[in-house]
Coordinates of C-alpha atoms and ligand atoms in Angstrom, one line a residue:
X1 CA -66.5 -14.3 -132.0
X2 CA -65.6 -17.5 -134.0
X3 CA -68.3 -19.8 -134.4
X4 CA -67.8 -23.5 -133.2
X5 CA -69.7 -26.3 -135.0
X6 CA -70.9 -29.4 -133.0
X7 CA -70.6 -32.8 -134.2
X8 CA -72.5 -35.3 -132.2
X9 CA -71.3 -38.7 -132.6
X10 CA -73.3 -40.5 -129.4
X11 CA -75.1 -43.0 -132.0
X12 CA -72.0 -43.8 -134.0
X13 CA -69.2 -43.9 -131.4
X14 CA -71.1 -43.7 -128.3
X15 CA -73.1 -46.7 -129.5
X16 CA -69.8 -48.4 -130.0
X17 CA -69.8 -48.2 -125.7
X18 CA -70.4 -52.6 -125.0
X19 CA -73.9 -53.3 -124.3
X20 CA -74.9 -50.2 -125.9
X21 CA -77.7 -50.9 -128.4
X22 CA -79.9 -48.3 -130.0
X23 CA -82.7 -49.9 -132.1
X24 CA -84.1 -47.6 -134.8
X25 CA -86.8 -45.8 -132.6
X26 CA -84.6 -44.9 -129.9
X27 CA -81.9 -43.3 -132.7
X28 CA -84.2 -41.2 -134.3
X29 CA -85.9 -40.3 -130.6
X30 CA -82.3 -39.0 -129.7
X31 CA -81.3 -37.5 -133.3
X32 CA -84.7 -35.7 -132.7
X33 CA -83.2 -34.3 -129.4
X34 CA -80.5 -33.8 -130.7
X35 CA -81.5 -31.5 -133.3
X36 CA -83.4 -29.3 -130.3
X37 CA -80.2 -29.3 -128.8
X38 CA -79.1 -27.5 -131.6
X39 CA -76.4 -29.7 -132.7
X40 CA -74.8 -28.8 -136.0
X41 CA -73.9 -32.5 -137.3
X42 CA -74.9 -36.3 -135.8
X43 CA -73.4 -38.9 -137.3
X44 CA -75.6 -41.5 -136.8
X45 CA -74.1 -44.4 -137.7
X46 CA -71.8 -47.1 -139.8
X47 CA -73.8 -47.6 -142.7
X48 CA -71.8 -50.7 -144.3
X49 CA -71.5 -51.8 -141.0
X50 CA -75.2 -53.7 -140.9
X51 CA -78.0 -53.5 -142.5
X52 CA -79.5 -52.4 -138.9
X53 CA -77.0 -49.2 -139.1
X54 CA -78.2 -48.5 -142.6
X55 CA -81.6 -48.5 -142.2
X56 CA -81.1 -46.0 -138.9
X57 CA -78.9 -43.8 -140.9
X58 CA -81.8 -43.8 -143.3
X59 CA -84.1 -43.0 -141.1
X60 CA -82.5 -40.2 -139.5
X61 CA -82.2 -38.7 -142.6
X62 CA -85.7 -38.6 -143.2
X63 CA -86.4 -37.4 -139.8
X64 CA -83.8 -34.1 -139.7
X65 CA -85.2 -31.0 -140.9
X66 CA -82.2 -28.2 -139.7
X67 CA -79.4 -30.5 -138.7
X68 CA -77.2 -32.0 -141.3
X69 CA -76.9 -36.0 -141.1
X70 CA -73.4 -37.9 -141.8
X71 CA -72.7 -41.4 -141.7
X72 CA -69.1 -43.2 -141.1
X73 CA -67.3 -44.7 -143.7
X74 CA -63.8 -46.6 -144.4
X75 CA -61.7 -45.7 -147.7
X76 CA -63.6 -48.3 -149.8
X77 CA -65.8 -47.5 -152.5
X78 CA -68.5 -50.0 -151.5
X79 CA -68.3 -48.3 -147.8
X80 CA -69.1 -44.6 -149.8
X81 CA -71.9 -45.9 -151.9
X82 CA -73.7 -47.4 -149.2
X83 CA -73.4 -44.3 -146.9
X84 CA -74.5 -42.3 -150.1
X85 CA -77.6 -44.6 -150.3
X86 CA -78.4 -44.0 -146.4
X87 CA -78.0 -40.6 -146.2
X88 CA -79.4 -39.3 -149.9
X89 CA -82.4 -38.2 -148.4
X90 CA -81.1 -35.8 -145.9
X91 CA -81.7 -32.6 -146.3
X92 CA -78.1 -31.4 -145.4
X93 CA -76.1 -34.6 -145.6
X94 CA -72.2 -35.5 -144.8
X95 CA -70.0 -38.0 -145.4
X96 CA -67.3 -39.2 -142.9
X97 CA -64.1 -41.0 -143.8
X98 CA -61.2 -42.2 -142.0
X99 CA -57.7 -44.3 -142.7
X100 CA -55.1 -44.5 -140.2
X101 CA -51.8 -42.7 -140.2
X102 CA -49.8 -43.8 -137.2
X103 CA -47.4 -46.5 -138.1
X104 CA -48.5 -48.9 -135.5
X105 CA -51.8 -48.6 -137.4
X106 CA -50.5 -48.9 -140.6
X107 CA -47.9 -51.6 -140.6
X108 CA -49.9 -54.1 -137.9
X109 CA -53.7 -53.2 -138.8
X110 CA -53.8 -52.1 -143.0
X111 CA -50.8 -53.4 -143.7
X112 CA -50.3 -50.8 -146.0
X113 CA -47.0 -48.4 -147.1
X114 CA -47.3 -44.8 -146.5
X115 CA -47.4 -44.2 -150.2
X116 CA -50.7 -46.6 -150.4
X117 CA -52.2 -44.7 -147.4
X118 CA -51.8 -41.2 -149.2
X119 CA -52.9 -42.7 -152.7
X120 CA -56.1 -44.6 -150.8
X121 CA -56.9 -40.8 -149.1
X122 CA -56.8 -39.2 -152.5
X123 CA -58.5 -41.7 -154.4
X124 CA -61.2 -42.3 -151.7
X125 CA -61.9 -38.1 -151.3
X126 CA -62.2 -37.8 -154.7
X127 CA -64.8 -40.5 -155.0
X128 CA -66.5 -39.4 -152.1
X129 CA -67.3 -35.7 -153.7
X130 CA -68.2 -36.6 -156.5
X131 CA -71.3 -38.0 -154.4
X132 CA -71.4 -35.6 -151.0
X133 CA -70.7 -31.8 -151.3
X134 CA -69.5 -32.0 -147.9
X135 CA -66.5 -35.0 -147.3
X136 CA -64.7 -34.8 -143.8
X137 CA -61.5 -36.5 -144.0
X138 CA -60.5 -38.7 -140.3
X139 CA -56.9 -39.6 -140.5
X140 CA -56.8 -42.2 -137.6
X141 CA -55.0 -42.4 -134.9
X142 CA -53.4 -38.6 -136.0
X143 CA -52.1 -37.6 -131.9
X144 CA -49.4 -40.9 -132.6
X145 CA -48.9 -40.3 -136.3
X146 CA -45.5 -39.1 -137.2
X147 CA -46.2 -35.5 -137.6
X148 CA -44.8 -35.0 -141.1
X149 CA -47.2 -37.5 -141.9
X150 CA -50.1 -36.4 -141.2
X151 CA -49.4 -33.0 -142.4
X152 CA -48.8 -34.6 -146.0
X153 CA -51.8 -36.7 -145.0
X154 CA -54.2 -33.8 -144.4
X155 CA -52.8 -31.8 -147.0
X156 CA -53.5 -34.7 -149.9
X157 CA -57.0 -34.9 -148.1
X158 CA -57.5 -31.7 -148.9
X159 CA -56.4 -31.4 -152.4
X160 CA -58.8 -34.0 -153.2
X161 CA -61.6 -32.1 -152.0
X162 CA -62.3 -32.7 -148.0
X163 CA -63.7 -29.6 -146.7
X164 CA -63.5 -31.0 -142.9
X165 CA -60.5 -32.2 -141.1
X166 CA -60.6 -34.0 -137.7
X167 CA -58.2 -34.5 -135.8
X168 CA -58.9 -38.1 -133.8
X169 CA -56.7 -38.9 -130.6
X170 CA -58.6 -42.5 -131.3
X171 CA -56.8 -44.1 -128.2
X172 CA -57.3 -40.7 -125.6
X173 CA -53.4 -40.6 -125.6
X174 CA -52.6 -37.2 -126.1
X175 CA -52.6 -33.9 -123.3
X176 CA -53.7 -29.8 -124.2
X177 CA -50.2 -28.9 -124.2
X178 CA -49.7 -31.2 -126.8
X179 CA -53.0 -31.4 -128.9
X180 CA -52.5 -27.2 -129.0
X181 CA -49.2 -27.4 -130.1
X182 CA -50.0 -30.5 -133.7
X183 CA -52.9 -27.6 -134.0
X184 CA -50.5 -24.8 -134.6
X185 CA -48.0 -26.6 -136.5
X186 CA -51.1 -27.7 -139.0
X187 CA -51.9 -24.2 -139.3
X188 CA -48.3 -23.4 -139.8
X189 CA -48.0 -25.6 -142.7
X190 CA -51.2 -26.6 -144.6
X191 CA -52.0 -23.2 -147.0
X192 CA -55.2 -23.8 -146.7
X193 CA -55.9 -24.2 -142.9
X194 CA -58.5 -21.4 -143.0
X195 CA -60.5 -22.0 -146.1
X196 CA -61.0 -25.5 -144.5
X197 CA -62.9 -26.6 -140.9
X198 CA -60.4 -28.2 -138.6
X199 CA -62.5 -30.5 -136.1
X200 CA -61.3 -32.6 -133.0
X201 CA -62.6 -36.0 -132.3
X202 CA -61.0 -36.8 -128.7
X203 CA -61.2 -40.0 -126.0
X204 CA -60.9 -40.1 -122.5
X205 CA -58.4 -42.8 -121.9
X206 CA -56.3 -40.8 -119.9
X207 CA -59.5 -38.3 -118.6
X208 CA -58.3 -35.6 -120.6
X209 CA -61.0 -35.6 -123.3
X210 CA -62.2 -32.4 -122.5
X211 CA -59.7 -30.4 -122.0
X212 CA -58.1 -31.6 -125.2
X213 CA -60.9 -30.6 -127.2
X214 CA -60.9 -27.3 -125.4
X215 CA -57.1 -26.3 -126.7
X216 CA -57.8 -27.8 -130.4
X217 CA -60.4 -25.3 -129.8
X218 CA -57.9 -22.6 -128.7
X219 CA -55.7 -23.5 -131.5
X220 CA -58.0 -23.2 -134.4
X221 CA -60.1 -26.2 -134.5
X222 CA -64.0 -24.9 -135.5
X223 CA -65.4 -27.9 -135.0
X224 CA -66.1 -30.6 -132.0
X225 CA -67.0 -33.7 -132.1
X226 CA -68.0 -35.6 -129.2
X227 CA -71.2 -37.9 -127.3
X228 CA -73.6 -36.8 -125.2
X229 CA -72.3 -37.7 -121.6
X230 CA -69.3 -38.9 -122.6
X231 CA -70.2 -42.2 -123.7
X232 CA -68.4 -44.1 -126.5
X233 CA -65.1 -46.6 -126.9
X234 CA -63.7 -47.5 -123.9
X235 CA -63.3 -44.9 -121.6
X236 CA -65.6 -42.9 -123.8
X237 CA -65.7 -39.6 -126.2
X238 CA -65.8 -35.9 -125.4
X239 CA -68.6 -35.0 -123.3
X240 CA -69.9 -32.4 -125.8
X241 CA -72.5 -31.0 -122.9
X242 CA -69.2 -29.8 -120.8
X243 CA -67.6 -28.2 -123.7
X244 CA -70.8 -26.1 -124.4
X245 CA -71.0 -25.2 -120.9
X246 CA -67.2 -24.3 -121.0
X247 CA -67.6 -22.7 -124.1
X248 CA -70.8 -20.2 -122.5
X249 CA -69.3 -19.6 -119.0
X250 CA -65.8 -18.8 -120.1
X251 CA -66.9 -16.7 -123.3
X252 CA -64.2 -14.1 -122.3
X253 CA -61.7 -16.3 -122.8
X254 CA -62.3 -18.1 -125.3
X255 CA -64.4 -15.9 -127.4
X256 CA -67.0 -18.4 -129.4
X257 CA -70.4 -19.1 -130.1
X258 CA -72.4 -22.1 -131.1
X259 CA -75.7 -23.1 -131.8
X260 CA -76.8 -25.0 -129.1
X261 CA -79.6 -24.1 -126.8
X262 CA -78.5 -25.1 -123.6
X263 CA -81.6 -25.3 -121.6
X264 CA -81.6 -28.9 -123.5
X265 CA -78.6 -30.0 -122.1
X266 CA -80.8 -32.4 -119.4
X267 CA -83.2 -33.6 -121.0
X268 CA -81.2 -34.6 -123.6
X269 CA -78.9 -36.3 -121.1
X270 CA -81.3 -37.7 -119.2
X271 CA -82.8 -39.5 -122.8
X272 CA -79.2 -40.8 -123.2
X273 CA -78.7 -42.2 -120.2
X274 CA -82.5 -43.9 -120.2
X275 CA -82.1 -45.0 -124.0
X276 CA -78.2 -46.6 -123.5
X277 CA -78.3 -48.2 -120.2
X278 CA -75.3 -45.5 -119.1
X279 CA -76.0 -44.0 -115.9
X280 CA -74.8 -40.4 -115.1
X281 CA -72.4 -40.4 -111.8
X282 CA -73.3 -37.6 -109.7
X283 CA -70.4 -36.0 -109.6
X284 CA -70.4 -35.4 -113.6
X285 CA -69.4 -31.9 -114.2
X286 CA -72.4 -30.0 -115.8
X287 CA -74.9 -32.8 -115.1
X288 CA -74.4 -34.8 -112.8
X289 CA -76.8 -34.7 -109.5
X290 CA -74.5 -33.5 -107.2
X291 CA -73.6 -30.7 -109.4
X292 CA -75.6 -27.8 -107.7
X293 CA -76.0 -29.6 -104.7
X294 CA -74.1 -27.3 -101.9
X295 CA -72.7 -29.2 -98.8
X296 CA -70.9 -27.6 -96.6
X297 CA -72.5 -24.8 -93.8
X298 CA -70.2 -22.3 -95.3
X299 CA -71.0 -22.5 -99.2
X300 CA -74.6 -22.8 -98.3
X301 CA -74.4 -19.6 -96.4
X302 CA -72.6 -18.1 -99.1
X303 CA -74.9 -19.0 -102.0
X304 CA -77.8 -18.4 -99.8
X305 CA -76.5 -14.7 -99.4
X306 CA -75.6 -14.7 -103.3
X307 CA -75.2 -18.1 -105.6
X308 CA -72.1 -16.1 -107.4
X309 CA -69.6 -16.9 -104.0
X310 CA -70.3 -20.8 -105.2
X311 CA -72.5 -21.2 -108.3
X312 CA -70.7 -20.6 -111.8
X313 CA -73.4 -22.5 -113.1
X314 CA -76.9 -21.9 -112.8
X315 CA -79.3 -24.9 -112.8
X316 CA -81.7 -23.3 -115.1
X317 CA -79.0 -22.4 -117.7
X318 CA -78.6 -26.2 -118.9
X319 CA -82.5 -27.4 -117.8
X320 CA -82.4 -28.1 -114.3
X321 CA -85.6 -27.2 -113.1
X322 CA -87.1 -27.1 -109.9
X323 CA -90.4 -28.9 -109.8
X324 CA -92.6 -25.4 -109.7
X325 CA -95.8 -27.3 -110.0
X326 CA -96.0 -30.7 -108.9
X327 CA -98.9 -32.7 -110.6
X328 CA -100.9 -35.3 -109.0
X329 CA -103.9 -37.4 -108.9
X330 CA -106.8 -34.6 -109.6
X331 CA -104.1 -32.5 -112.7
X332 CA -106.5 -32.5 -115.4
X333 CA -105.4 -32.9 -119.3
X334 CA -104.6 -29.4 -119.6
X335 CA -101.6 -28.9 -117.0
X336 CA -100.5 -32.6 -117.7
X337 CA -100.4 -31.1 -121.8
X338 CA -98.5 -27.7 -120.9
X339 CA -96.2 -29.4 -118.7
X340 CA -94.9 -31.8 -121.1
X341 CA -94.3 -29.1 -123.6
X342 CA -92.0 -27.0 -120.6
X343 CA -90.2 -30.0 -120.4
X344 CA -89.5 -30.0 -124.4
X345 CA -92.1 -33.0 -125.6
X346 CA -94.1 -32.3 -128.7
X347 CA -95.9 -35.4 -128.7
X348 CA -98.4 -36.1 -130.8
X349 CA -102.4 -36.2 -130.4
X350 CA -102.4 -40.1 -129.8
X351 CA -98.7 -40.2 -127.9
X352 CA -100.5 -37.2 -125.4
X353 CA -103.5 -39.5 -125.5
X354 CA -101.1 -42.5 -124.7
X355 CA -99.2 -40.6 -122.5
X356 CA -102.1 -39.2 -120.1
X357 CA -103.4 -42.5 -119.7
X358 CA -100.1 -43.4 -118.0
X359 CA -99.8 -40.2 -115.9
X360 CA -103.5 -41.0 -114.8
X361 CA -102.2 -44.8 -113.8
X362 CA -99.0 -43.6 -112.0
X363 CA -101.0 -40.6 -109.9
X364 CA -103.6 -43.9 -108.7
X365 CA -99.8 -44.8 -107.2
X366 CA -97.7 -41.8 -106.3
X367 CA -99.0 -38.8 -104.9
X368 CA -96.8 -35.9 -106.0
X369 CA -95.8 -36.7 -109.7
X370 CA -91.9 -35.0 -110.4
X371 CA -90.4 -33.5 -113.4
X372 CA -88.4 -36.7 -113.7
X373 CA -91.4 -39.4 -113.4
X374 CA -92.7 -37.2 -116.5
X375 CA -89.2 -38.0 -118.5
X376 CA -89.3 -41.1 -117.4
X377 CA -92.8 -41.8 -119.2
X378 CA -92.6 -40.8 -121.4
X379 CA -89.0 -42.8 -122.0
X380 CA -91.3 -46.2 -120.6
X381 CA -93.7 -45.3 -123.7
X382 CA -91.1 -45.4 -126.3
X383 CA -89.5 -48.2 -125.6
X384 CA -93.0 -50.1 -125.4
X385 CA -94.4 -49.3 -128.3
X386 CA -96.9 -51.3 -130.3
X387 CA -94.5 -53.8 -132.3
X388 CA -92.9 -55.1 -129.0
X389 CA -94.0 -57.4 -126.5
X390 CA -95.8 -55.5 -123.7
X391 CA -96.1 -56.8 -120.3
X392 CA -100.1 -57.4 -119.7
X393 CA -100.2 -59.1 -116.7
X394 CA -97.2 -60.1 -114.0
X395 CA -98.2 -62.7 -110.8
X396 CA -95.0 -63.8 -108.6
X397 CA -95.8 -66.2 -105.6
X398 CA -93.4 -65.7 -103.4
X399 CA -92.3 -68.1 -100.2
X400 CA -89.2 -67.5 -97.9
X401 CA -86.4 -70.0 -98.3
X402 CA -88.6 -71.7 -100.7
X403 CA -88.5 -71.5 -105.0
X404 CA -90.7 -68.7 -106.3
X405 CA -92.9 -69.0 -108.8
X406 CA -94.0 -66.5 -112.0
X407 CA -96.7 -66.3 -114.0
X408 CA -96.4 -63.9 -117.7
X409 CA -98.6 -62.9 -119.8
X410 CA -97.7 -60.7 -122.5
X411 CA -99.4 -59.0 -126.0
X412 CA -97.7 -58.4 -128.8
X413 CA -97.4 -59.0 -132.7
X414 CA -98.0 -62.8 -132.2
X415 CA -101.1 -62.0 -129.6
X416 CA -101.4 -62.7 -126.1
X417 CA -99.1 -65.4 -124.6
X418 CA -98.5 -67.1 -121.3
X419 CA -96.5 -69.4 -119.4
X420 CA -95.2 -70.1 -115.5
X421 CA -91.8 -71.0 -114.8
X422 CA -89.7 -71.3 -111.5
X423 CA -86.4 -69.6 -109.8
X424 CA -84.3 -69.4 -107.0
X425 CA -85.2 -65.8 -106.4
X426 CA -88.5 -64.3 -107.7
X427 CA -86.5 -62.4 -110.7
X428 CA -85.2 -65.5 -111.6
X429 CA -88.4 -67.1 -111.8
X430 CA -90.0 -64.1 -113.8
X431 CA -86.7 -64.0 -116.3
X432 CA -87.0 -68.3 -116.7
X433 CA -90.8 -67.6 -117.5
X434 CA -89.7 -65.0 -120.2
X435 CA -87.2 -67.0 -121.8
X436 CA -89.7 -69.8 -121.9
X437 CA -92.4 -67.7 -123.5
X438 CA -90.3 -66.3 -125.9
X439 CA -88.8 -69.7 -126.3
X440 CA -84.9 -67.9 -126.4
X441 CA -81.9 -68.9 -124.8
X442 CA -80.4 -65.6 -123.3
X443 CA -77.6 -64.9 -120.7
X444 CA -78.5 -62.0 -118.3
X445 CA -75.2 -60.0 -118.5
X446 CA -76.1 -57.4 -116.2
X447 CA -79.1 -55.8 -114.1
X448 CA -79.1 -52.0 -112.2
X449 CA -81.7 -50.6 -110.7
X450 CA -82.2 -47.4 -109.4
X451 CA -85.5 -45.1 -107.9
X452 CA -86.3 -42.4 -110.2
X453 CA -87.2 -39.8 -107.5
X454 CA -86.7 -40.0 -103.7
X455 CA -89.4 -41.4 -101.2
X456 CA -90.9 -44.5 -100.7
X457 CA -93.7 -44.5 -103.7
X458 CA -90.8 -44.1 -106.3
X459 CA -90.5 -45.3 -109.7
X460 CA -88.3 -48.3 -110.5
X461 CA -85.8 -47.8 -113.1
X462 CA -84.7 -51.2 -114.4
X463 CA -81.5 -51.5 -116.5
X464 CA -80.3 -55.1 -118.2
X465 CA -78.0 -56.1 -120.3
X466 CA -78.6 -59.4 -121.9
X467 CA -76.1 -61.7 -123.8
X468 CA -78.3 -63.6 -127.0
X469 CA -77.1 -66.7 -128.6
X470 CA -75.0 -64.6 -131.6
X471 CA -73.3 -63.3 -128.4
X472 CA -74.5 -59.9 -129.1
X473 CA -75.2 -57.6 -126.1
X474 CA -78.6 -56.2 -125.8
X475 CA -79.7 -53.4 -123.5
X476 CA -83.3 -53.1 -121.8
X477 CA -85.3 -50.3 -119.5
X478 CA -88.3 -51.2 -117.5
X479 CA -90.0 -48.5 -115.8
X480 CA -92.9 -48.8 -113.0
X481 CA -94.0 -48.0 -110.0
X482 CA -93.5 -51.9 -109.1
X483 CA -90.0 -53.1 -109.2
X484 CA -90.8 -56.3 -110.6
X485 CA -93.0 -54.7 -112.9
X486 CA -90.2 -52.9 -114.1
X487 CA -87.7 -55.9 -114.1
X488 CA -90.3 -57.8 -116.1
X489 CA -90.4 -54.4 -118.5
X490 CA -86.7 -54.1 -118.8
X491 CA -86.1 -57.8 -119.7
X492 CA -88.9 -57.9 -122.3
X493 CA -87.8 -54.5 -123.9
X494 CA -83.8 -55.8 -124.2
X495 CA -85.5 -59.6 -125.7
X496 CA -87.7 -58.1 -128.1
X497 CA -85.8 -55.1 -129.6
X498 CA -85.0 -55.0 -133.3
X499 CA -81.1 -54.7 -132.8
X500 CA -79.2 -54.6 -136.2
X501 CA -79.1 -58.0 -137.5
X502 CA -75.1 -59.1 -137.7
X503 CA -74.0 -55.8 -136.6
X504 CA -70.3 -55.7 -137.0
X505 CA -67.8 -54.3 -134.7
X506 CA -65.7 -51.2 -135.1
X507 CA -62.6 -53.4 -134.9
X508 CA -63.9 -56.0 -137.3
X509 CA -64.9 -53.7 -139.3
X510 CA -61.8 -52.4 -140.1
Ligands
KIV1 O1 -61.6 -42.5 -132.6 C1 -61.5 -42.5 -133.8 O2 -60.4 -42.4 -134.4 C2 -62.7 -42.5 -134.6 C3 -62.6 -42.2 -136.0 C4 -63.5 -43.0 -136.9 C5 -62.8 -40.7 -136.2 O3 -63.8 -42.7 -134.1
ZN2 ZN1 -63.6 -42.3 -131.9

């Protein structure tokens, strides 16, 4: 069986999705996920990029025990020391460096001869190893690099000391036929193709993400990079959760193993999709709601006589679970504890304290408490933690055909504050009174909201995507029982959350 590292790029290229913002919290919440998951890389993020990126980079590194931590960087020196600086304290670190190859990149974008690209690769490997044991090489843009190239490309890489090669089809343009056949005529002519790890890196422009990643597999690639539902640029990344579950169910033919557990595949999906804002359609293969949902009389009849004539997939197998033991109102601390640890939460004394108090409030409110009201609290308490501004007290007066009226109080690191403002529509009036209290001038970009569970005493979800004055998009969750509670919540958390400061832009980063 030939083993098949995963490289989880959902806070580096996934956070690159617009209106995706991760503050440092919610990275290392995920990158702590993540590392259940069993991931064998995450790159968390752009260290030059912003001091914001840094310090999560940083941070992460502290936090990973098993997982090794690699950060993004350009062929510059200044780009190598800084990720050197974020990631020296991981216990397995990586460093990450790309420069195009296609010549559409490198006459309109660098600017640069194809003799200054290989000298920059060489130059920029070297310098890199002398810092990281571990330097994985990116040659940009490689599926629409002339394929001479990026052979002589990948093979100077090499010589200068990059022990990982991946293979990015940046703009999603390439198909399996195609992506199996550059993998074979690497391995045909770089000596060295087994003494290094090949790795893919693919987008889904043209949907094909996937599968593309699936033949690089095929082909020799033992690595796979990816985000976790697909998010990232554009049209997004490899949804590394699918190529898992391909991986497992078609072990006969394609003979690997990995490390991930699987059973972690939705709860660390669901986090995702909380934490950025992105939510999962149902019909998304592996996790999507619909996806062991049988329809019609006749599969239901079959899967009812045996879930093989239907079911390649088992629920259980990536984490779906069916709510064995609802909680409620009279659960004491005990089941409320054990439950949260079935669901994968080792929270600490005070977040269980924390954490309880909440269950306590919602089962005053809702009568059967799911599997998902528990993810989504404890999601609500990270992204209300002490050093943001907490809702503490929401009044709306509302009058048909009339202007509605809000009153907010709120407590946070400047103490409790309050004001009253006006709107058309009794959101509006609780967002003006927000933006007065905060004294910010925002631009709401986007709102969603959705019921966490079926029935009438759901939770709100609450999804917003402001616009500040830097132009920056910031994203928000609110969750509560209320849905203007949980409006209030999601346009407080997206106002008040340490995004990093000047954070640049792939592109302008370039
Ligand atoms: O898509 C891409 O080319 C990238 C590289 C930095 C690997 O994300
Ligand atoms: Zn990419």
């Amino acid at each position: 069986m030939k083993k098949i590292q995963f490289f989880d790029t959902t806070l580096r290229d996934g956070e690159q999705t617009p209106g995706v913002n991760f503050d440092v919290k919610e990275k290392v919440r995920i990158a702590l996920q993540l590392e259940k998951l069993g991931v064998d890389v995450i790159e968390a993020g752009f260290p030059i990029s912003s001091s914001g990126d840094f310090e999560c980079v940083k941070a992460i590194s502290e936090a990973m025990t098993t997982t090794s931590v690699t950060g993004l960087a350009r062929c510059r020196e200044q780009d190598i020391l800084r990720a050197h600086e974020a990631l020296k304290h991981a216990k397995h670190p990586q460093l990450h460096i790309f420069l195009a190859t296609s010549d559409v990149h490198m006459q309109y974008k660098l600017k640069m001869t194809k003799d200054e690209v290989l000298a920059s690769i060489k130059h920029h490997v070297t310098f890199a190893r002398k810092l990281f044991d571990i330097v994985q090489f990116s040659p940009e843009d490689a599926t629409r690099t002339d394929r001479a190239f990026l052979i002589e490309a990948v093979q100077t890489a090499i010589l200068a000391g990059a022990k990982v090669i991946n293979i990015p089809d940046t703009v999603g343009y390439t198909n399996p036929s195609e992506f199996g056949q550059l993998f074979r005529d690497l391995k045909a002519n770089i000596p060295q193709f087994d003494e290094v790890i090949f790795s893919s890196h693919c987008h889904d422009d043209l949907g094909m993400a996937v599968a593309n990643s699936l033949a690089a597999i095929e082909n020799g690639a033992r690595r796979v990079e990816g985000a976790i539902n697909g998010i990232g640029e554009r049209a997004g990344n490899t949804a590394l959760e699918e190529v898992a579950v391909a991986l497992h169910i078609r072990k006969d033919f394609y003979q690997t193993e990995t490390n991930i557990t699987l059973n972690q595949i939705k709860a660390t999906s669901d986090l995702v999709s909380r934490l950025s804002g992105m939510p999962v359609p149902r019909n998304k293969a592996v996790i999507g709601g619909n996806a062991y949902a049988h329809e019609s009389g006749i599969h239901q009849d079959g899967v009812l006589k045996n879930p093989d004539t239907y079911e390649i997939i088992t629920p259980a197998l990536v984490g779906v679970q069916k709510n064995s033991l609802p909680l409620g109102k009279l659960s004491g601390r005990h089941a409320f504890n054990t439950r949260m640890e079935e669901l994968g939460y080792s929270l600490s004394e005070e977040e269980q304290n924390e954490a309880f108090k909440r269950f306590k409030n919602l089962a005053d409110v809702k009568k059967e408490i799911s599997e998902a009201d528990l993810h989504a609290l404890v999601v609500g308490q990270a992204s209300e933690t002490a050093e943001d501004e907490t809702l503490a007290h929401l009044q709306v007066q509302y009058v048909t055909g009339g202007v509605q009226a809000a009153v907010v109080r709120t407590e946070g690191k400047q103490g409790v504050r309050e004001d009253a403002a006006t709107g058309a529509g009794s959101i509006e009036a609780i967002y003006n009174t927000i933006n007065r209290l905060l004294n910010q001038n925002v631009t709401l970009v986007n709102y969603h909201i959705q019921a966490i569970t079926p029935g009438q005493d759901a939770q709100a979800e609450v999804h917003v995507v402001i616009q500040n004055e830097a132009h920056e998009e910031i994203h928000g969750i609110g969750i509560d029982h209320d849905v203007l509670a949980a409006s209030a919540k999601a346009y407080l958390n997206a106002s008040t959350k340490q995004i990093p400061a000047g954070k640049q832009s792939f592109e302008e980063a370039h």
